PDB file of C-alpha atoms and ligand atoms in Angstrom:
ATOM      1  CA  UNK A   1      15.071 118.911-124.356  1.00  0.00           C
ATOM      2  CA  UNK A   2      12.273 119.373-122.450  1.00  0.00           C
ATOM      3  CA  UNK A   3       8.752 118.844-123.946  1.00  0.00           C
ATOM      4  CA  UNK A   4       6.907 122.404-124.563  1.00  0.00           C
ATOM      5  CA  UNK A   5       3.345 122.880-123.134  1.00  0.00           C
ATOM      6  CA  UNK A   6       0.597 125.400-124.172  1.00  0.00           C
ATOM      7  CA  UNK A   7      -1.587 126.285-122.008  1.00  0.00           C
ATOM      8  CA  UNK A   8      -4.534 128.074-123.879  1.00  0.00           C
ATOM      9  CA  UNK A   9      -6.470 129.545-120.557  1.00  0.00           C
ATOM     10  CA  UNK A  10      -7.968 133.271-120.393  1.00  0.00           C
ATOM     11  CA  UNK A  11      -8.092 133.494-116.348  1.00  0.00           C
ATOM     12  CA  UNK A  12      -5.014 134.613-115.175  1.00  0.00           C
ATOM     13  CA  UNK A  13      -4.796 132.804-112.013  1.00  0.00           C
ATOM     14  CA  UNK A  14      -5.460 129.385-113.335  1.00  0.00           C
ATOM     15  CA  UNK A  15      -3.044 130.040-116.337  1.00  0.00           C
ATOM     16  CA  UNK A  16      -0.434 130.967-113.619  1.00  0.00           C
ATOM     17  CA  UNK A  17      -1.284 127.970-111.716  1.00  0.00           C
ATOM     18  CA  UNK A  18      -1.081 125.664-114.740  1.00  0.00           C
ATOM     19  CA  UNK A  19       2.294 127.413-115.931  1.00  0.00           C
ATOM     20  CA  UNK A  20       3.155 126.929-112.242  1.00  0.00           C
ATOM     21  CA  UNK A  21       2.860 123.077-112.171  1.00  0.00           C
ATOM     22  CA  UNK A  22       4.066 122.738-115.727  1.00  0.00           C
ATOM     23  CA  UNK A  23       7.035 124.170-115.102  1.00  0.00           C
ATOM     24  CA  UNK A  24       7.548 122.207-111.890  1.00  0.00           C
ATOM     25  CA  UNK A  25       7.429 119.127-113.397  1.00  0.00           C
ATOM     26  CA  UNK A  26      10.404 119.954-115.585  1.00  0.00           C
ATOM     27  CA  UNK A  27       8.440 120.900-118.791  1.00  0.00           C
ATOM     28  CA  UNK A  28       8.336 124.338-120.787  1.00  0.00           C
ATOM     29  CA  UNK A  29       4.965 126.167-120.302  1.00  0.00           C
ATOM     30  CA  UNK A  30       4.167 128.418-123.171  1.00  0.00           C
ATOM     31  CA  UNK A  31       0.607 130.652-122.140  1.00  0.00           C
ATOM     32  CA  UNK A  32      -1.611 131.910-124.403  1.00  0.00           C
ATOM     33  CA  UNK A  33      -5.215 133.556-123.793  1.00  0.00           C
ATOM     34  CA  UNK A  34      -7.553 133.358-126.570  1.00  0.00           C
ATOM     35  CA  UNK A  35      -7.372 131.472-129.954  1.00  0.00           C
ATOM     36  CA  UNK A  36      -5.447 133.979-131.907  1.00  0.00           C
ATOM     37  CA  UNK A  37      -2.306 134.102-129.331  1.00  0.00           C
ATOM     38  CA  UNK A  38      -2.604 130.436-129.210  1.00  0.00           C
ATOM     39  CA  UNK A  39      -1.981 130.511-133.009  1.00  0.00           C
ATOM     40  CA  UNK A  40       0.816 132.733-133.066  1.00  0.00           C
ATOM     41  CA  UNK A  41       2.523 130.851-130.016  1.00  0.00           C
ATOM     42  CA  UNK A  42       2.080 127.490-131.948  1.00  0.00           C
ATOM     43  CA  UNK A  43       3.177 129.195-135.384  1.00  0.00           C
ATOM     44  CA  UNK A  44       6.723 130.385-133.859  1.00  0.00           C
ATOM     45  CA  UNK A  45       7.066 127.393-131.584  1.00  0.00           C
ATOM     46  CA  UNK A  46       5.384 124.079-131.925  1.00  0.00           C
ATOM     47  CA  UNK A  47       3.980 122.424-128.918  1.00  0.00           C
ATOM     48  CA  UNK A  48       4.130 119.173-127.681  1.00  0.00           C
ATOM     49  CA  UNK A  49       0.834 118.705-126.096  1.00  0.00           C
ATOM     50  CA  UNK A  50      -1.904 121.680-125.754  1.00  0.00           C
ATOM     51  CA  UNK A  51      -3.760 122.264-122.700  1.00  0.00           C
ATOM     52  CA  UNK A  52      -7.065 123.782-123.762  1.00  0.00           C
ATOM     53  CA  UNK A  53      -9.639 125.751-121.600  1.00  0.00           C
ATOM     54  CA  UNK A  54     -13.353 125.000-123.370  1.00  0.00           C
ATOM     55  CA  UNK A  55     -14.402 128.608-122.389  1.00  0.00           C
ATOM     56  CA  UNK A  56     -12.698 131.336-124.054  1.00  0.00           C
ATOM     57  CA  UNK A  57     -13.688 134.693-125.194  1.00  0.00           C
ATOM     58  CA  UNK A  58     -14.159 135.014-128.883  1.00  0.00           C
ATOM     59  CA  UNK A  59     -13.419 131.332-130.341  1.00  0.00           C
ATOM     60  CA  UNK A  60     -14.298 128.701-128.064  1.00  0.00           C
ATOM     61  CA  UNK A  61     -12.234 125.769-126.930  1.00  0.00           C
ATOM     62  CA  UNK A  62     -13.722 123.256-129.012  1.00  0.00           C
ATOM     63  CA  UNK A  63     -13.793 125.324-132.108  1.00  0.00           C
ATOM     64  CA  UNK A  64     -10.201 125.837-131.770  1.00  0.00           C
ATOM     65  CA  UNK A  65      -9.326 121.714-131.379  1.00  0.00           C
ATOM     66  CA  UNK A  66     -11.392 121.620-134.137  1.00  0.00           C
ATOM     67  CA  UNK A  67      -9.312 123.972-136.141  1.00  0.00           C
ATOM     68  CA  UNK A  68      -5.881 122.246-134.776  1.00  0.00           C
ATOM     69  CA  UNK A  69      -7.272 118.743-136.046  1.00  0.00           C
ATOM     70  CA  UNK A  70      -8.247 120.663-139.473  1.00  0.00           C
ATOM     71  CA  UNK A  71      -4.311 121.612-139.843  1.00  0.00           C
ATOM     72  CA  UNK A  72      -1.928 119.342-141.244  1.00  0.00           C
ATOM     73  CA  UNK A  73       1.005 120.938-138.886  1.00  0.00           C
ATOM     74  CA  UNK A  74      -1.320 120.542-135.812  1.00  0.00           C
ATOM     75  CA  UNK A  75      -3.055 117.852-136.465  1.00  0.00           C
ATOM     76  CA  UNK A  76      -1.370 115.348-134.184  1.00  0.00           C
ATOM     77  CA  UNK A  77      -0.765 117.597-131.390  1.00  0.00           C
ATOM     78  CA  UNK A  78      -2.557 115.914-128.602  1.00  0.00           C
ATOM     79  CA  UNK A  79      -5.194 117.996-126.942  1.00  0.00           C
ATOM     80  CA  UNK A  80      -6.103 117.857-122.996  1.00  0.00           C
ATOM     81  CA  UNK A  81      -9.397 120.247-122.613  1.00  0.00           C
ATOM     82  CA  UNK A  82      -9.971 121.710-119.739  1.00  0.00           C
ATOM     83  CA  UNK A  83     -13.397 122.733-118.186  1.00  0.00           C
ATOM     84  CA  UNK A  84     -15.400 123.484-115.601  1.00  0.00           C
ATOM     85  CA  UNK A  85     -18.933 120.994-116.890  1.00  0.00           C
ATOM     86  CA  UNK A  86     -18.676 118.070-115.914  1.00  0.00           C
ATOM     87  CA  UNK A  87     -21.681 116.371-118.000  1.00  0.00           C
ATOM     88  CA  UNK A  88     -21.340 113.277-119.609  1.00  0.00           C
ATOM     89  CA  UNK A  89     -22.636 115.649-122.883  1.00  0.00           C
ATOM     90  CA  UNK A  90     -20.205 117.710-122.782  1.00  0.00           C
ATOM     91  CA  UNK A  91     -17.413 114.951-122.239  1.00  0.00           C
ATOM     92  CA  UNK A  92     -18.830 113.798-125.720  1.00  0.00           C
ATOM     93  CA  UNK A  93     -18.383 117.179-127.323  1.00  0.00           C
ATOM     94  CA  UNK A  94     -15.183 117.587-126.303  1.00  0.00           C
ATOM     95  CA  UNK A  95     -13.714 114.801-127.143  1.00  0.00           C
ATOM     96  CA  UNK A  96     -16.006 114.729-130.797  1.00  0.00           C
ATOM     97  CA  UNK A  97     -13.545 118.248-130.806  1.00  0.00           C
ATOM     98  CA  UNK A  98     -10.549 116.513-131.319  1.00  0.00           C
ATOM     99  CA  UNK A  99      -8.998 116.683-128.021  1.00  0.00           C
ATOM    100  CA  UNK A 100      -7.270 113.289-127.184  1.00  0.00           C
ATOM    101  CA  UNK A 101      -8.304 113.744-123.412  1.00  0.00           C
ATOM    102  CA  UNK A 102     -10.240 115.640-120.581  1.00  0.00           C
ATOM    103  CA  UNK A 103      -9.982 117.420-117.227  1.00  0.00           C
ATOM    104  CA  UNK A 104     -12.539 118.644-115.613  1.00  0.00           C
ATOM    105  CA  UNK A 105     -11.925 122.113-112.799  1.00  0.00           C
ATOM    106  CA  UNK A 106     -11.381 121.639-110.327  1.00  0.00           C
ATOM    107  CA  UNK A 107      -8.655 119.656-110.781  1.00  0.00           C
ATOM    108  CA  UNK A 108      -5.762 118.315-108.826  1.00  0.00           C
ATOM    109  CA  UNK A 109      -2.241 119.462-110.171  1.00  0.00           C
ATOM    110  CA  UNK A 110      -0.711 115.894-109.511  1.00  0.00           C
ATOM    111  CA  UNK A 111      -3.629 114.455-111.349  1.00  0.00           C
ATOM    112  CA  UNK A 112      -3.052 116.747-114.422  1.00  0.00           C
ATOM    113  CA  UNK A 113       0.706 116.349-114.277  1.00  0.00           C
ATOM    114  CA  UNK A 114       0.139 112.322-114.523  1.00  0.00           C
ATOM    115  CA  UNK A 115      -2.164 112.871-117.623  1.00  0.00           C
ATOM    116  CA  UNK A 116      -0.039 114.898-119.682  1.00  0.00           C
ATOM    117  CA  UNK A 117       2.676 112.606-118.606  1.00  0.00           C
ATOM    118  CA  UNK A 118       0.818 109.261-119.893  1.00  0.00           C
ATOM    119  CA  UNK A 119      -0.095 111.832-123.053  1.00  0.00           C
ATOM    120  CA  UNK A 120       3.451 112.906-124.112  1.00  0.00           C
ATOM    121  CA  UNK A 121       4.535 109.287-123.399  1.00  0.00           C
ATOM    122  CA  UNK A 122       1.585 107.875-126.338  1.00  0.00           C
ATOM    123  CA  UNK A 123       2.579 110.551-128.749  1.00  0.00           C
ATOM    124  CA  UNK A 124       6.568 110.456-128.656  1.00  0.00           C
ATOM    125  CA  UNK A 125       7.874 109.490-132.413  1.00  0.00           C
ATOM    126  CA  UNK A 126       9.151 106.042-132.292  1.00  0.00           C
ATOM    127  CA  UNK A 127      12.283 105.609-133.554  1.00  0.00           C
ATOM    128  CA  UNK A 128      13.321 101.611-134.127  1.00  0.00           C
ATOM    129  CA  UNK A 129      16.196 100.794-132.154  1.00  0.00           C
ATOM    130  CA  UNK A 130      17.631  98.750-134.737  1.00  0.00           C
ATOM    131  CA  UNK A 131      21.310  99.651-135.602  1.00  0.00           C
ATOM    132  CA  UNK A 132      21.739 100.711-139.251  1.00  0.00           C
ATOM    133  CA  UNK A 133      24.479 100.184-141.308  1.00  0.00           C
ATOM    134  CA  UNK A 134      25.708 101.281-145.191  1.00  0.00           C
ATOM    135  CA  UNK A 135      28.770 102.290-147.026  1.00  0.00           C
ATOM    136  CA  UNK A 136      31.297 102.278-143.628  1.00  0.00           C
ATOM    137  CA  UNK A 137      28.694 104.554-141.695  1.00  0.00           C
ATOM    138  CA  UNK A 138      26.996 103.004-138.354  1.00  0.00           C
ATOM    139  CA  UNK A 139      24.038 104.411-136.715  1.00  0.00           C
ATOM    140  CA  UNK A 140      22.880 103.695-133.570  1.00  0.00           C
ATOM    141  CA  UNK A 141      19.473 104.854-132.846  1.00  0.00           C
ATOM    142  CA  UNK A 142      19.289 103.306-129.074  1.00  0.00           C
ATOM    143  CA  UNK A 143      22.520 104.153-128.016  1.00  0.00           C
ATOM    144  CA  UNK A 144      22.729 107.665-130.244  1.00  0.00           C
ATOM    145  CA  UNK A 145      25.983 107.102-131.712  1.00  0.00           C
ATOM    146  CA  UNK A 146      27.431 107.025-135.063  1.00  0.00           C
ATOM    147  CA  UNK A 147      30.796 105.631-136.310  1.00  0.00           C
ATOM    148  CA  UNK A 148      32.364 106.259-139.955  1.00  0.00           C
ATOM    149  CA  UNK A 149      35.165 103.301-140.655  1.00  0.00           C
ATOM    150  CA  UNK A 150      34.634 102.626-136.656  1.00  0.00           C
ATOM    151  CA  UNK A 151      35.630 106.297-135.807  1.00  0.00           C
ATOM    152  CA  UNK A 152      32.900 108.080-133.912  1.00  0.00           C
ATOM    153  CA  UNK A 153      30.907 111.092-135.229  1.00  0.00           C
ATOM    154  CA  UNK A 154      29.348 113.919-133.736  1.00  0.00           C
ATOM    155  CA  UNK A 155      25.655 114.743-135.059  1.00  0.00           C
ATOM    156  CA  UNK A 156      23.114 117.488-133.356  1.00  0.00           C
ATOM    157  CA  UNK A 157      19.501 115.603-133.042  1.00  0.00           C
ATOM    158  CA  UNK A 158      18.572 116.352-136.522  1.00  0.00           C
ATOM    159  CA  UNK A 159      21.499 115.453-138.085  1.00  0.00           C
ATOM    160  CA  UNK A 160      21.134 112.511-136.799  1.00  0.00           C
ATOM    161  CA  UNK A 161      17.948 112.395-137.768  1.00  0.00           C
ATOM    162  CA  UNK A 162      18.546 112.858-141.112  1.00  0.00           C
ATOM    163  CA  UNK A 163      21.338 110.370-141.651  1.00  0.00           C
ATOM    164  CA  UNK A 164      18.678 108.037-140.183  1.00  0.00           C
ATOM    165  CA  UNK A 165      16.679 108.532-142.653  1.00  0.00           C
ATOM    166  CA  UNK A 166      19.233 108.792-145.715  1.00  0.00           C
ATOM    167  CA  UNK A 167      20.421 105.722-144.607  1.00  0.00           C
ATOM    168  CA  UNK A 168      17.651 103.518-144.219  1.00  0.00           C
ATOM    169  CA  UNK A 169      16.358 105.163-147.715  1.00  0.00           C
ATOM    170  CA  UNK A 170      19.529 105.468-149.983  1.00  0.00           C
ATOM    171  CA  UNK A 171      19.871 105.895-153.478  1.00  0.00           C
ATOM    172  CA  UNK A 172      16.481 107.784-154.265  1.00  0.00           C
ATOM    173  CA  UNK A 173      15.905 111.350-154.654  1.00  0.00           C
ATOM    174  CA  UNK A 174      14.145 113.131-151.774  1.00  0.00           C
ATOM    175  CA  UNK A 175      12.888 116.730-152.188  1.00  0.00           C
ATOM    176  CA  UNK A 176      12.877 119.596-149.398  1.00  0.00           C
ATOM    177  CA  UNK A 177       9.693 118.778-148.731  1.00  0.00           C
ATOM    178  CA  UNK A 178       9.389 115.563-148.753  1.00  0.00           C
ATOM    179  CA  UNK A 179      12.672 115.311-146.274  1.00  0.00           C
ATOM    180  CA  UNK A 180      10.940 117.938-143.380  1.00  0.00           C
ATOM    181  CA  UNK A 181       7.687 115.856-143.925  1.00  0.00           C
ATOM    182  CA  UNK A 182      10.113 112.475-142.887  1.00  0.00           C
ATOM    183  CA  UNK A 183      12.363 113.629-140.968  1.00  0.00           C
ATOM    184  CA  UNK A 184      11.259 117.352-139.469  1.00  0.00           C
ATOM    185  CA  UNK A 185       7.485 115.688-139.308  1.00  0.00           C
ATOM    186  CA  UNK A 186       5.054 117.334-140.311  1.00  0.00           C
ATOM    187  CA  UNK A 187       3.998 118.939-137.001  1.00  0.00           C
ATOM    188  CA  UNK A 188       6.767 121.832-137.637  1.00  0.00           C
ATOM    189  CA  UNK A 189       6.527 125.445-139.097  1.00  0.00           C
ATOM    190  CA  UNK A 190       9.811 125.423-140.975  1.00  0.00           C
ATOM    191  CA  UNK A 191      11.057 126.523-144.349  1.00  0.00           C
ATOM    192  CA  UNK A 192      12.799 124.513-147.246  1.00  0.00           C
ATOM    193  CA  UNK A 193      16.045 126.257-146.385  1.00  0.00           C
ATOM    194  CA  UNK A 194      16.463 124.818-142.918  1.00  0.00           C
ATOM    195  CA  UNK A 195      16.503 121.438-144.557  1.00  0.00           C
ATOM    196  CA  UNK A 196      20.022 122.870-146.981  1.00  0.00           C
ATOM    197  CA  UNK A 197      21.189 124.290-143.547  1.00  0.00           C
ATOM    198  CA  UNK A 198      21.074 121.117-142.172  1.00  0.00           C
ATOM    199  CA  UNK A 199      22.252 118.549-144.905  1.00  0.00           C
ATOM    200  CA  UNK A 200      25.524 121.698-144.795  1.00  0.00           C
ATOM    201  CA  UNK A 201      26.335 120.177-141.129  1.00  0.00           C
ATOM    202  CA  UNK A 202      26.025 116.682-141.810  1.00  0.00           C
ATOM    203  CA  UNK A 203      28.280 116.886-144.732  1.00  0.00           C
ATOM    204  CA  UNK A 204      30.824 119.072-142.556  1.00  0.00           C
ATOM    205  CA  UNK A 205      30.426 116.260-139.824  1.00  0.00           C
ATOM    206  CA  UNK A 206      31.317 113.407-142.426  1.00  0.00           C
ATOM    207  CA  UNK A 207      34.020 115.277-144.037  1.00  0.00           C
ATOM    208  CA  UNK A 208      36.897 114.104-141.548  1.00  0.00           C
ATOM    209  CA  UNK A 209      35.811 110.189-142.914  1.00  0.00           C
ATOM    210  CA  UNK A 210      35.717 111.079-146.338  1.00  0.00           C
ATOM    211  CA  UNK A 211      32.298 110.447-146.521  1.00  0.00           C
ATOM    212  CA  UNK A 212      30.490 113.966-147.160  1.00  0.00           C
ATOM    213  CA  UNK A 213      30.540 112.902-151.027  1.00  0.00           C
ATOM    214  CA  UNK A 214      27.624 110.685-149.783  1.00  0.00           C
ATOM    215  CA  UNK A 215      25.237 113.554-149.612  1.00  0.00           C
ATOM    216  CA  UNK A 216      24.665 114.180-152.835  1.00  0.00           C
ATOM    217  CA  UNK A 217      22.743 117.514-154.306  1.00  0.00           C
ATOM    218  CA  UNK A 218      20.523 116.526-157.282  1.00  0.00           C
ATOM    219  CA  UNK A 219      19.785 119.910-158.723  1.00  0.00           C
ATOM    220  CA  UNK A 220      16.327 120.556-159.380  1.00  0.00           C
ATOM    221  CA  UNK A 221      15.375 117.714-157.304  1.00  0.00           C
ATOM    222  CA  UNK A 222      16.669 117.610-153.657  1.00  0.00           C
ATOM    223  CA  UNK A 223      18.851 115.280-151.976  1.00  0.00           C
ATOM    224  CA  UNK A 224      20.238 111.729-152.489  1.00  0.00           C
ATOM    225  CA  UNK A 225      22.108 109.886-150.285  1.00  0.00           C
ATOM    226  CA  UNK A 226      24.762 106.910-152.297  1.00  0.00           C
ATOM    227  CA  UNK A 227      27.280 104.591-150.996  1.00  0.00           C
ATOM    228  CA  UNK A 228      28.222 104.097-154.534  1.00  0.00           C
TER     229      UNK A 228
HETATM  230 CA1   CA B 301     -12.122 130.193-119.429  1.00  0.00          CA
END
């Protein structure tokens, strides 16, 4: 999946030209005008990086990194700002903002393109690439596969995820919450319920093996994962 991009810009022709090279480099450009739209963008679909003009109308670029840093779900987002001073001053301010980097317009597309580039690479969640095993399951994390009693299983990414997790952290209770803050992060909008949604297809995926017993319901509580 390709890593989303919002591009918080009132001028229409540099938010085109932004969306333009964004989306020509193989990521997803989401756009977004003023503070409030970049809000609602980010509450329905959570960005990988932000690319943040310092003069809007209404709140101002730097307020609004300000407010993303403030937010536990945006927190980590990194933040390129865009603007048109180029004084040392304002470099300071900027970054003082909370944005991780800085661009200032004019600026060359290929240039911009390499930065969010070295950006998303700094920021992915590392995943160790050890192989984890317990109770007849494998997991792979570097080669994404998964075997139960050497049979392979098929997981979506956040099943997969999740019997990470479950594995490498079995035999304790784990609420809702505390299993989106692990394994959703806690960069995503999301209710409880997706986690039940998702522990539903990771039992139906271990079923075949015999091993959906595994995931245990604690009532009250949340979710356990046993070999015993
Ligand atoms: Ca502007």
């Amino acid at each position: 999946m390709s890593a989303k991009i919002l591009i918080v810009e009132d001028e229409p022709a540099i938010q085109e030209l932004l969306a333009f090279n964004v989306t020509q480099a193989g990521l997803q450009a989401l756009c977004a005008e003023d503070a409030d739209s970049a809000w609602q963008q980010i509450r329905s679909n959570v960005p990988d990086l932000i690319l943040l003009d310092w003069m809007l109308p209404g709140i101002s670029g730097v307020t609004l990194a300000k407010q993303l840093r403030a937010d536990m779900h945006t927190k980590d987002i990194p933040i390129i700002m865009l603007t048109a001073r180029g004084e040392e001053r304002d470099k300071v301010l900027g970054l003082e903002s909370g944005a991780d980097d800085y661009i200032t317009k004019p600026f060359s597309p290929r240039e911009l393109m390499a930065r969010i580039r070295a950006m998303l690479r700094r920021h992915a969640p590392p995943m160790p690439d050890e192989v984890v095993a317990a109770g007849g399951l494998e997991l792979s994390p570097a080669s994404h596969r998964v075997t139960a009693k050497n049979a392979a299983i098929e997981l979506g990414p956040t099943e997969f995820r999740l019997l990470h997790f479950f594995m490498t952290h079995a035999e304790r209770v784990y609420s809702r919450t505390q299993l989106l803050d692990q394994v959703w992060g806690t960069q995503v909008f999301v209710e409880e319920r997706t986690v039940d949604v998702h522990i539903r297809r990771l039992r139906v995926a271990l079923e075949p093996a015999g091993m959906d017993g595994m995931v245990q319901t604690v009532r009250g509580s949340g979710y356990r994962f046993s070999i015993n």
